[in-house]
Short mmCIF file of C-alpha atoms in Angstrom, two decimals:
data_model
loop_
_atom_site.label_atom_id
_atom_site.label_comp_id
_atom_site.label_asym_id
_atom_site.label_seq_id
_atom_site.Cartn_x
_atom_site.Cartn_y
_atom_site.Cartn_z
CA MET A 1 0.00 0.02 -0.04
CA LEU A 2 2.91 2.37 0.82
CA THR A 3 4.43 1.62 -2.60
CA ALA A 4 1.14 2.53 -4.30
CA PHE A 5 0.88 5.70 -2.12
CA LEU A 6 4.40 6.85 -3.00
CA ALA A 7 3.89 5.95 -6.67
CA LEU A 8 0.77 8.08 -6.88
CA ILE A 9 2.65 11.06 -5.29
CA LYS A 10 5.48 10.58 -7.76
CA ARG A 11 3.11 10.30 -10.73
CA ASP A 12 1.30 13.49 -9.81
CA ILE A 13 4.49 15.44 -9.33
CA HIS A 14 5.70 14.23 -12.74
CA LEU A 15 2.41 15.24 -14.32
CA GLY A 16 2.68 18.68 -12.64
CA TYR A 17 5.97 19.36 -14.44
CA ALA A 18 5.30 17.44 -17.67
CA GLN A 19 4.05 19.06 -20.92
CA GLY A 20 0.72 20.66 -20.04
CA GLY A 21 1.35 20.68 -16.32
CA ALA A 22 0.53 23.68 -14.21
CA ALA A 23 3.49 23.85 -11.79
CA GLY A 24 5.50 26.35 -13.80
CA LEU A 25 2.45 28.54 -14.37
CA VAL A 26 1.68 28.65 -10.68
CA ILE A 27 5.16 29.96 -9.91
CA ALA A 28 4.80 32.60 -12.60
CA PHE A 29 1.42 33.58 -11.25
CA TYR A 30 2.85 33.97 -7.77
CA ALA A 31 5.61 36.18 -9.14
CA VAL A 32 3.31 38.40 -11.14
CA THR A 33 0.85 38.72 -8.26
CA VAL A 34 3.55 39.87 -5.88
CA THR A 35 4.89 42.30 -8.52
CA LEU A 36 1.49 43.99 -8.76
CA PHE A 37 1.55 45.27 -5.18
CA PRO A 38 4.33 47.83 -5.46
CA PHE A 39 2.32 49.40 -8.29
CA ALA A 40 -0.75 49.47 -6.14
CA VAL A 41 0.63 50.81 -2.86
CA GLY A 42 3.88 52.52 -3.90
CA PRO A 43 7.46 51.32 -4.34
CA ASP A 44 9.06 52.71 -1.14
CA ALA A 45 10.06 50.41 1.71
CA GLU A 46 7.89 52.25 4.26
CA SER A 47 4.66 51.25 2.42
CA LEU A 48 5.82 47.80 1.36
CA ALA A 49 7.53 46.33 4.39
CA PRO A 50 4.56 46.48 6.75
CA ILE A 51 2.27 44.62 4.35
CA ALA A 52 4.90 42.24 2.94
CA GLY A 53 3.86 39.26 5.11
CA GLY A 54 0.19 39.71 4.14
CA VAL A 55 0.96 40.12 0.46
CA LEU A 56 3.12 36.98 0.28
CA TRP A 57 0.48 34.98 2.12
CA ILE A 58 -2.39 36.22 -0.08
CA ALA A 59 -0.27 35.39 -3.16
CA ALA A 60 0.32 31.90 -1.84
CA LEU A 61 -3.36 31.39 -1.08
CA LEU A 62 -4.38 32.52 -4.58
CA SER A 63 -1.62 30.38 -6.21
CA ALA A 64 -2.82 27.30 -4.30
CA LEU A 65 -6.39 28.07 -5.39
CA LEU A 66 -5.38 28.46 -8.99
CA SER A 67 -4.10 24.95 -9.27
CA LEU A 68 -6.87 23.31 -7.22
CA ASP A 69 -9.86 22.95 -9.47
CA ARG A 70 -7.94 20.50 -11.74
CA LEU A 71 -6.60 18.40 -8.82
CA PHE A 72 -8.92 15.53 -9.42
CA GLN A 73 -10.66 16.72 -12.57
CA ALA A 74 -8.21 15.55 -15.21
CA ASP A 75 -8.07 12.06 -13.65
CA PHE A 76 -11.82 12.05 -13.38
CA GLU A 77 -12.38 13.02 -17.04
CA ASP A 78 -9.96 10.44 -18.57
CA GLY A 79 -11.08 7.65 -16.26
CA ALA A 80 -7.81 7.37 -14.34
CA LEU A 81 -9.60 8.08 -11.08
CA GLU A 82 -11.93 5.11 -11.59
CA ALA A 83 -8.98 2.94 -12.50
CA LEU A 84 -7.16 4.00 -9.33
CA THR A 85 -10.07 2.95 -7.17
CA SER A 86 -9.60 -0.66 -8.22
CA GLY A 87 -6.02 -0.50 -6.85
CA PRO A 88 -4.92 -1.13 -3.29
CA LEU A 89 -5.37 2.48 -2.07
CA PRO A 90 -8.55 3.49 -0.30
CA LEU A 91 -10.04 6.75 -1.52
CA GLY A 92 -8.98 8.69 1.56
CA LEU A 93 -5.36 7.82 1.11
CA MET A 94 -5.54 8.52 -2.55
CA ALA A 95 -6.90 11.98 -1.78
CA LEU A 96 -4.08 12.45 0.77
CA ALA A 97 -1.48 11.34 -1.80
CA LYS A 98 -2.83 13.83 -4.30
CA ALA A 99 -2.88 16.63 -1.70
CA ILE A 100 0.80 15.88 -0.80
CA ALA A 101 1.74 15.85 -4.43
CA HIS A 102 -0.08 19.18 -4.91
CA TRP A 103 1.81 20.68 -2.02
CA LEU A 104 5.22 19.31 -3.17
CA SER A 105 4.85 20.34 -6.80
CA MET A 106 2.90 23.66 -6.49
CA LEU A 107 3.48 25.12 -3.08
CA LEU A 108 6.99 23.98 -2.10
CA PRO A 109 8.60 25.85 -4.98
CA LEU A 110 6.82 29.00 -3.89
CA ILE A 111 8.11 28.56 -0.35
CA VAL A 112 11.68 28.10 -1.68
CA LEU A 113 11.29 31.29 -3.75
CA SER A 114 9.52 33.32 -1.06
CA PRO A 115 12.75 34.79 0.53
CA LEU A 116 13.50 36.32 -2.84
CA PHE A 117 10.06 37.92 -3.08
CA ALA A 118 10.29 38.98 0.55
CA GLN A 119 13.45 40.99 -0.41
CA LEU A 120 11.55 42.65 -3.28
CA LEU A 121 8.97 43.81 -0.69
CA HIS A 122 11.70 44.96 1.79
CA LEU A 123 10.85 42.46 4.49
CA ASP A 124 13.77 42.31 6.94
CA GLY A 125 15.94 39.27 7.44
CA LYS A 126 14.47 37.75 10.61
CA ALA A 127 10.87 38.19 9.42
CA THR A 128 11.82 36.52 6.14
CA TRP A 129 12.89 33.39 7.97
CA VAL A 130 9.75 33.37 10.09
CA LEU A 131 7.78 33.76 6.90
CA VAL A 132 9.41 30.67 5.34
CA PHE A 133 8.71 28.59 8.50
CA ALA A 134 5.14 29.89 8.66
CA LEU A 135 4.62 28.91 5.03
CA LEU A 136 6.12 25.49 5.71
CA CYS A 137 3.75 24.91 8.67
CA GLY A 138 0.65 26.47 7.20
CA THR A 139 0.52 25.69 3.49
CA PRO A 140 -0.20 21.96 3.89
CA ALA A 141 -3.67 23.04 5.14
CA LEU A 142 -4.19 24.87 1.84
CA SER A 143 -3.64 21.68 -0.20
CA LEU A 144 -5.65 19.55 2.18
CA ILE A 145 -8.71 21.80 2.43
CA GLY A 146 -8.38 22.35 -1.30
CA ALA A 147 -8.43 18.63 -1.99
CA ALA A 148 -11.80 18.37 -0.23
CA ALA A 149 -13.33 21.32 -2.20
CA SER A 150 -11.79 20.11 -5.44
CA ALA A 151 -13.34 16.61 -4.89
CA LEU A 152 -16.70 18.20 -4.20
CA THR A 153 -16.67 20.00 -7.54
CA VAL A 154 -14.90 17.34 -9.60
CA ALA A 155 -17.83 16.57 -11.84
CA MET A 156 -18.56 20.21 -12.73
CA ARG A 157 -17.26 21.73 -15.92
CA ARG A 158 -16.88 25.19 -14.44
CA GLY A 159 -15.95 24.40 -10.85
CA GLY A 160 -13.25 27.03 -10.52
CA ALA A 161 -15.28 29.94 -9.14
CA LEU A 162 -17.22 27.58 -6.83
CA VAL A 163 -13.98 26.17 -5.51
CA ALA A 164 -12.89 29.65 -4.64
CA LEU A 165 -16.13 30.39 -2.75
CA LEU A 166 -15.91 27.12 -0.85
CA VAL A 167 -12.19 27.28 -0.05
CA LEU A 168 -11.36 30.88 0.72
CA PRO A 169 -13.46 31.30 3.87
CA LEU A 170 -11.83 28.11 5.22
CA TYR A 171 -8.35 29.52 4.55
CA ILE A 172 -8.92 32.47 6.86
CA PRO A 173 -7.46 30.89 10.05
CA THR A 174 -4.31 29.84 8.13
CA LEU A 175 -4.01 33.45 6.74
CA ILE A 176 -4.49 35.02 10.19
CA PHE A 177 -1.91 32.85 11.90
CA GLY A 178 0.47 33.01 8.98
CA VAL A 179 0.51 36.79 8.87
CA GLY A 180 0.40 36.86 12.62
CA ALA A 181 3.67 34.95 12.84
CA VAL A 182 5.45 37.41 10.48
CA GLU A 183 4.05 40.44 12.31
CA ALA A 184 4.99 38.97 15.63
CA VAL A 185 8.67 39.52 14.81
CA SER A 186 8.33 43.23 15.11
CA GLY A 187 5.15 43.71 17.01
CA ALA A 188 2.66 42.08 19.29
CA GLY A 189 2.14 38.38 19.70
CA SER A 190 4.30 35.32 19.83
CA VAL A 191 6.00 33.81 16.79
CA SER A 192 6.08 30.28 18.14
CA ALA A 193 2.40 30.43 19.22
CA ASN A 194 1.40 31.36 15.70
CA LEU A 195 3.65 28.64 14.13
CA SER A 196 2.12 26.05 16.43
CA LEU A 197 -1.38 27.13 15.56
CA LEU A 198 -0.57 26.96 11.85
CA ALA A 199 0.77 23.45 12.24
CA GLY A 200 -2.32 22.57 14.32
CA VAL A 201 -4.68 23.73 11.56
CA SER A 202 -2.62 21.72 9.06
CA LEU A 203 -2.79 18.61 11.20
CA ILE A 204 -6.58 18.86 11.73
CA PHE A 205 -6.98 19.01 7.99
CA ALA A 206 -4.60 16.19 7.37
CA VAL A 207 -7.36 14.07 8.94
CA MET A 208 -10.49 15.92 7.83
CA GLY A 209 -9.51 16.94 4.29
CA PRO A 210 -8.87 13.42 2.88
CA LEU A 211 -11.96 12.06 4.70
CA ALA A 212 -14.21 14.69 3.17
CA ALA A 213 -12.50 14.28 -0.21
CA ALA A 214 -13.08 10.56 -0.14
CA GLY A 215 -16.79 11.07 0.59
CA ALA A 216 -17.04 13.55 -2.32
CA LEU A 217 -15.10 11.35 -4.76
CA LYS A 218 -17.34 8.34 -3.94
CA LEU A 219 -20.21 10.51 -4.87
CA ALA A 220 -18.71 11.55 -8.17
CA LEU A 221 -17.76 8.00 -9.14
CA GLU A 222 -21.25 6.59 -8.64
CA MET B 1 -35.05 10.37 14.52
CA HIS B 2 -35.74 7.46 12.10
CA TRP B 3 -39.41 7.73 12.84
CA PHE B 4 -39.46 11.15 11.13
CA ALA B 5 -37.66 9.95 8.06
CA ASN B 6 -40.96 9.06 6.38
CA PRO B 7 -42.03 12.26 4.55
CA ALA B 8 -45.79 11.62 4.81
CA ARG B 9 -45.53 11.11 8.59
CA PHE B 10 -43.42 14.19 8.87
CA VAL B 11 -45.92 16.31 6.98
CA ARG B 12 -48.65 15.08 9.32
CA LEU B 13 -46.51 16.10 12.28
CA ALA B 14 -45.67 19.43 10.72
CA ASP B 15 -49.37 20.09 10.20
CA LYS B 16 -49.85 19.63 13.93
CA ILE B 17 -46.93 21.88 14.91
CA LEU B 18 -47.61 24.74 12.47
CA PRO B 19 -51.03 25.78 13.86
CA VAL B 20 -49.23 26.31 17.22
CA ALA B 21 -45.90 27.74 15.94
CA PHE B 22 -47.28 30.33 13.55
CA PRO B 23 -49.70 32.07 16.07
CA MET B 24 -46.92 31.81 18.71
CA THR B 25 -44.63 33.69 16.30
CA LEU B 26 -47.15 36.51 15.87
CA VAL B 27 -48.01 36.81 19.54
CA LEU B 28 -44.39 36.72 20.79
CA MET B 29 -43.13 39.01 18.05
CA GLY B 30 -45.90 41.51 18.92
CA ALA B 31 -45.22 41.33 22.60
CA GLY B 32 -41.43 41.35 22.13
CA LEU B 33 -41.52 44.40 19.84
CA TYR B 34 -43.79 46.29 22.29
CA LEU B 35 -41.46 45.43 25.22
CA ALA B 36 -38.38 46.27 23.21
CA LEU B 37 -39.52 49.46 21.62
CA PHE B 38 -41.79 50.98 24.29
CA ALA B 39 -41.72 49.17 27.62
CA SER B 40 -38.00 48.91 28.15
CA PRO B 41 -35.66 51.68 29.26
CA ALA B 42 -33.17 53.39 26.97
CA ASP B 43 -29.53 52.74 27.78
CA TYR B 44 -27.85 55.45 29.92
CA GLN B 45 -24.97 55.73 27.44
CA GLN B 46 -26.38 54.51 24.13
CA GLY B 47 -29.84 55.99 24.34
CA ASP B 48 -32.52 54.53 22.12
CA SER B 49 -30.10 52.89 19.77
CA VAL B 50 -29.68 50.08 22.27
CA ARG B 51 -33.05 48.83 21.02
CA ILE B 52 -31.30 47.56 17.89
CA MET B 53 -30.01 44.83 20.22
CA TYR B 54 -33.47 43.16 20.45
CA ILE B 55 -33.30 42.43 16.69
CA HIS B 56 -29.56 42.02 16.44
CA VAL B 57 -28.96 39.39 19.11
CA PRO B 58 -31.85 37.10 18.09
CA SER B 59 -30.71 37.35 14.43
CA ALA B 60 -27.18 36.40 15.35
CA TYR B 61 -28.55 33.51 17.41
CA LEU B 62 -30.63 32.23 14.50
CA ALA B 63 -27.70 32.61 12.12
CA LEU B 64 -25.82 30.08 14.21
CA PHE B 65 -28.82 27.94 15.07
CA ALA B 66 -29.72 27.47 11.35
CA TYR B 67 -26.10 26.36 10.69
CA MET B 68 -26.35 23.76 13.48
CA VAL B 69 -29.63 22.52 11.91
CA MET B 70 -27.87 22.33 8.56
CA ALA B 71 -24.99 20.40 10.04
CA ALA B 72 -27.21 18.00 11.93
CA SER B 73 -29.25 17.37 8.76
CA GLY B 74 -26.00 16.85 6.83
CA PHE B 75 -24.91 14.30 9.41
CA SER B 76 -28.16 12.33 9.05
CA THR B 77 -27.96 12.59 5.29
CA LEU B 78 -24.53 11.00 5.24
CA VAL B 79 -24.96 8.47 8.05
CA TRP B 80 -28.63 7.33 7.72
CA ARG B 81 -29.42 8.53 4.21
CA HIS B 82 -32.66 10.08 5.44
CA PRO B 83 -34.52 11.44 2.47
CA LEU B 84 -35.98 14.13 4.71
CA ALA B 85 -32.69 15.22 6.10
CA ASP B 86 -31.60 16.61 2.67
CA VAL B 87 -34.73 18.66 2.51
CA ALA B 88 -34.31 19.89 6.09
CA GLY B 89 -30.77 21.09 5.42
CA LYS B 90 -31.68 22.77 2.20
CA ALA B 91 -34.66 24.47 3.80
CA ALA B 92 -32.61 25.84 6.68
CA ALA B 93 -29.83 27.42 4.52
CA PRO B 94 -31.59 30.46 3.04
CA ILE B 95 -33.14 31.27 6.51
CA GLY B 96 -29.69 31.12 8.07
CA LEU B 97 -28.29 33.29 5.26
CA CYS B 98 -31.01 35.87 5.71
CA PHE B 99 -30.48 36.14 9.45
CA THR B 100 -26.74 36.26 9.11
CA GLY B 101 -27.31 39.19 6.72
CA LEU B 102 -29.71 40.73 9.13
CA ALA B 103 -27.28 40.37 12.02
CA LEU B 104 -24.58 42.06 9.86
CA ALA B 105 -26.91 44.88 8.79
CA THR B 106 -28.22 45.61 12.28
CA GLY B 107 -24.68 45.33 13.63
CA SER B 108 -23.56 47.89 11.10
CA ILE B 109 -26.47 50.25 11.78
CA TRP B 110 -25.75 49.89 15.49
CA GLY B 111 -22.08 50.45 14.91
CA LYS B 112 -22.62 53.81 13.22
CA PRO B 113 -23.70 55.71 16.40
CA MET B 114 -21.59 53.59 18.75
CA TRP B 115 -18.29 53.24 16.93
CA GLY B 116 -18.72 56.12 14.53
CA THR B 117 -18.30 53.85 11.45
CA TRP B 118 -20.61 51.63 9.49
CA TRP B 119 -18.13 48.83 9.67
CA GLU B 120 -15.68 47.84 12.32
CA TRP B 121 -13.52 44.73 12.02
CA ASP B 122 -14.79 43.61 15.34
CA ALA B 123 -14.34 39.89 16.11
CA ARG B 124 -18.02 39.13 16.20
CA LEU B 125 -18.96 41.08 13.03
CA THR B 126 -15.99 39.48 11.20
CA SER B 127 -17.01 35.93 12.26
CA MET B 128 -20.53 36.68 11.03
CA LEU B 129 -19.19 37.83 7.72
CA VAL B 130 -17.24 34.55 7.32
CA LEU B 131 -20.44 32.63 8.25
CA PHE B 132 -22.29 34.55 5.55
CA PHE B 133 -19.73 33.24 2.99
CA LEU B 134 -20.04 29.71 4.34
CA TYR B 135 -23.84 29.84 3.74
CA LEU B 136 -23.29 31.23 0.23
CA GLY B 137 -20.96 28.32 -0.52
CA TYR B 138 -23.44 25.79 0.77
CA ILE B 139 -26.32 27.25 -1.27
CA ALA B 140 -24.10 27.55 -4.42
CA LEU B 141 -23.00 23.91 -4.07
CA TRP B 142 -26.64 22.84 -3.83
CA GLY B 143 -27.37 24.70 -7.03
CA ALA B 144 -24.35 23.36 -8.94
CA PHE B 145 -25.44 19.73 -9.16
CA GLU B 146 -28.06 18.41 -11.59
CA ASP B 147 -28.60 15.24 -9.60
CA ARG B 148 -30.58 16.06 -6.46
CA SER B 149 -29.31 13.24 -4.22
CA LYS B 150 -25.69 13.98 -5.14
CA ALA B 151 -26.25 17.66 -4.40
CA ALA B 152 -27.64 16.74 -1.02
CA ARG B 153 -24.67 14.58 -0.07
CA ALA B 154 -22.08 17.06 -1.39
CA ALA B 155 -23.79 19.91 0.54
CA ALA B 156 -23.88 17.65 3.58
CA ILE B 157 -20.12 17.06 3.40
CA LEU B 158 -19.57 20.79 3.09
CA ALA B 159 -21.83 21.61 6.03
CA LEU B 160 -19.83 19.18 8.19
CA ILE B 161 -16.52 20.66 7.13
CA GLY B 162 -17.93 24.01 7.95
CA VAL B 163 -19.19 23.13 11.39
CA ILE B 164 -15.84 21.82 12.46
CA ASN B 165 -14.27 24.96 11.05
CA ILE B 166 -16.55 27.48 12.77
CA PRO B 167 -14.80 27.20 16.14
CA ILE B 168 -11.37 27.43 14.45
CA ILE B 169 -12.45 30.53 12.48
CA LYS B 170 -14.04 32.04 15.58
CA PHE B 171 -10.93 31.47 17.63
CA SER B 172 -8.57 32.81 14.91
CA VAL B 173 -10.68 35.91 14.37
CA ASP B 174 -10.78 36.56 18.20
CA TRP B 175 -7.01 36.13 18.28
CA TRP B 176 -6.61 38.43 15.29
CA THR B 177 -8.78 41.28 16.70
CA THR B 178 -7.09 41.18 20.09
CA LEU B 179 -3.80 41.78 18.33
CA HIS B 180 -5.03 44.52 16.08
CA GLN B 181 -7.66 46.26 18.18
CA PRO B 182 -6.62 46.18 21.80
CA ALA B 183 -9.42 48.32 23.22
CA SER B 184 -12.75 48.17 21.59
CA LEU B 185 -14.84 51.22 22.26
CA PHE B 186 -17.81 49.12 23.12
CA ARG B 187 -18.54 45.43 23.64
CA MET B 188 -21.86 44.20 22.43
CA GLY B 189 -24.24 43.05 25.13
CA GLY B 190 -21.81 41.03 27.18
CA PRO B 191 -22.53 39.51 30.57
CA THR B 192 -23.27 42.94 32.16
CA ILE B 193 -26.65 43.47 30.46
CA ASP B 194 -29.06 45.33 32.72
CA PRO B 195 -31.83 43.15 34.25
CA SER B 196 -34.56 45.46 32.79
CA MET B 197 -33.38 44.68 29.31
CA ARG B 198 -33.51 40.89 29.82
CA PRO B 199 -37.28 40.18 29.48
CA PRO B 200 -37.75 41.83 26.04
CA LEU B 201 -34.57 40.16 24.78
CA TYR B 202 -35.80 36.71 25.97
CA VAL B 203 -39.26 37.28 24.42
CA MET B 204 -37.67 38.30 21.13
CA LEU B 205 -35.36 35.29 21.15
CA ALA B 206 -38.40 33.04 21.63
CA ALA B 207 -40.29 34.87 18.88
CA PHE B 208 -37.37 34.40 16.47
CA GLN B 209 -37.14 30.76 17.38
CA PHE B 210 -40.83 30.18 16.63
CA TYR B 211 -40.42 32.13 13.41
CA PHE B 212 -37.63 29.82 12.35
CA ILE B 213 -39.68 26.69 13.18
CA THR B 214 -42.63 28.05 11.18
CA ILE B 215 -40.69 29.15 8.11
CA TRP B 216 -38.44 26.01 8.19
CA LEU B 217 -41.48 23.61 8.33
CA TRP B 218 -43.19 25.63 5.54
CA ARG B 219 -40.11 25.40 3.36
CA ILE B 220 -39.70 21.64 4.04
CA LYS B 221 -43.34 21.06 3.03
CA ALA B 222 -42.93 23.18 -0.08
CA GLU B 223 -39.75 21.36 -1.06
CA LEU B 224 -41.40 17.96 -0.52
CA ALA B 225 -44.33 19.14 -2.65
CA SER B 226 -42.09 20.34 -5.43
CA VAL B 227 -40.17 17.00 -5.47
CA ARG B 228 -43.54 15.25 -5.69
CA ILE B 229 -44.73 17.56 -8.49
CA ASN B 230 -41.59 16.81 -10.49
CA ALA B 231 -42.07 13.09 -10.01
CA LEU B 232 -45.67 13.31 -11.14
CA ARG B 233 -44.71 15.45 -14.18
CA LEU B 234 -42.20 12.85 -15.27
CA GLN B 235 -44.82 10.17 -14.78
CA LEU B 236 -47.26 12.18 -16.89
CA ILE B 237 -44.75 12.60 -19.71
CA ARG B 238 -44.09 8.84 -19.63
CA VAL B 239 -47.79 7.98 -19.71
CA LYS B 240 -48.37 10.38 -22.66
CA ARG B 241 -45.39 8.96 -24.52
CA ASP B 242 -46.59 5.39 -24.01
CA ALA B 243 -50.09 6.30 -25.16
CA SER B 244 -48.93 7.92 -28.39
#
């Protein structure tokens, strides 16, 4: 079962970077979104640095969202999802594998690049490191919640806007704690408390997300 | 629980409850509005604008109560496959959405004289706004499926994800506002509400509760009727086709 689990993760990562995959596009989207903010609020460090944490988190949220509606859809349309159900993996673990693959291929590159973008927005050194840790602790929740919403809308041809409506309110706690961690470096609050809460939210959804996704996929495959 | 799963039996029960619930709504609402608007004192600081509370608090209560009804219905949809549970959840959602909207609107109108702005990112208002979006998502998901039973189960899953999330969202928003807004000018209601304001508030809460029961049962009956009409229409088409 572990072999099948790892094989599915590997397959999805490969597909993300293969011809027609979205991983490169998501990175570009993240970069462009971050670039828009200096035009909107002004290029000087005084206006950019205080909002840098928020901007990078919002960009990560939107980038995660952008790649979500196709998480199960391509496999659903070409029948691969149905074929996978005859394998050794239960639906819940399959959803978990796909969420992990989504995180590794779409979000991990953004986290690796985030110190660079933090510099563009004049975030200081210590806050940058906190941001990276916060993204590492918090973004798994984005993939896991997203997997549930993506599974709920898998059979819809235009599920994208609906996924956004379903998912974004549920992302609010992650956003609050994520930005809270970065702001705690220079202001009120505790960095470690925020990081723990981020990891807590991710862990809750590591259980709930795949469970909900399994229920939704069962529905779609009927 | 299982006993109510039969729609015909449920409609009979609803027909017994409604003749009580509907007049109760009217009587309590009348009495509550009189007590709230005329027979209760104005607040020594807030003046007459405190009377908004008698609409605002019951609305906020129903906003949460309707979500709990939705989540409980969702649970029975998924676990026992009650045909009635789908309908009960679907019927509760628009009521909850309306009262969440009403709680937001009255909160905003109350906020204008108290805080000096129409909108304050206060923890409770913000949580209500998020709840509003959760309702919208639930209703949109119901509308997005062509197959009724699939829509019911998808919406049930979403309602359950939402209900586990509400405490997390509530906690995170509280945490966020304590960081960003250390001293709120004014805390809504709170434990220190004056004894003279309690009776009208309780009467209004009861009135809203009966209003919910009445509208909810009406909506369930209407939904059951519309399912039945659709089934009959299909049957009619089939009969006509076979005859020709």
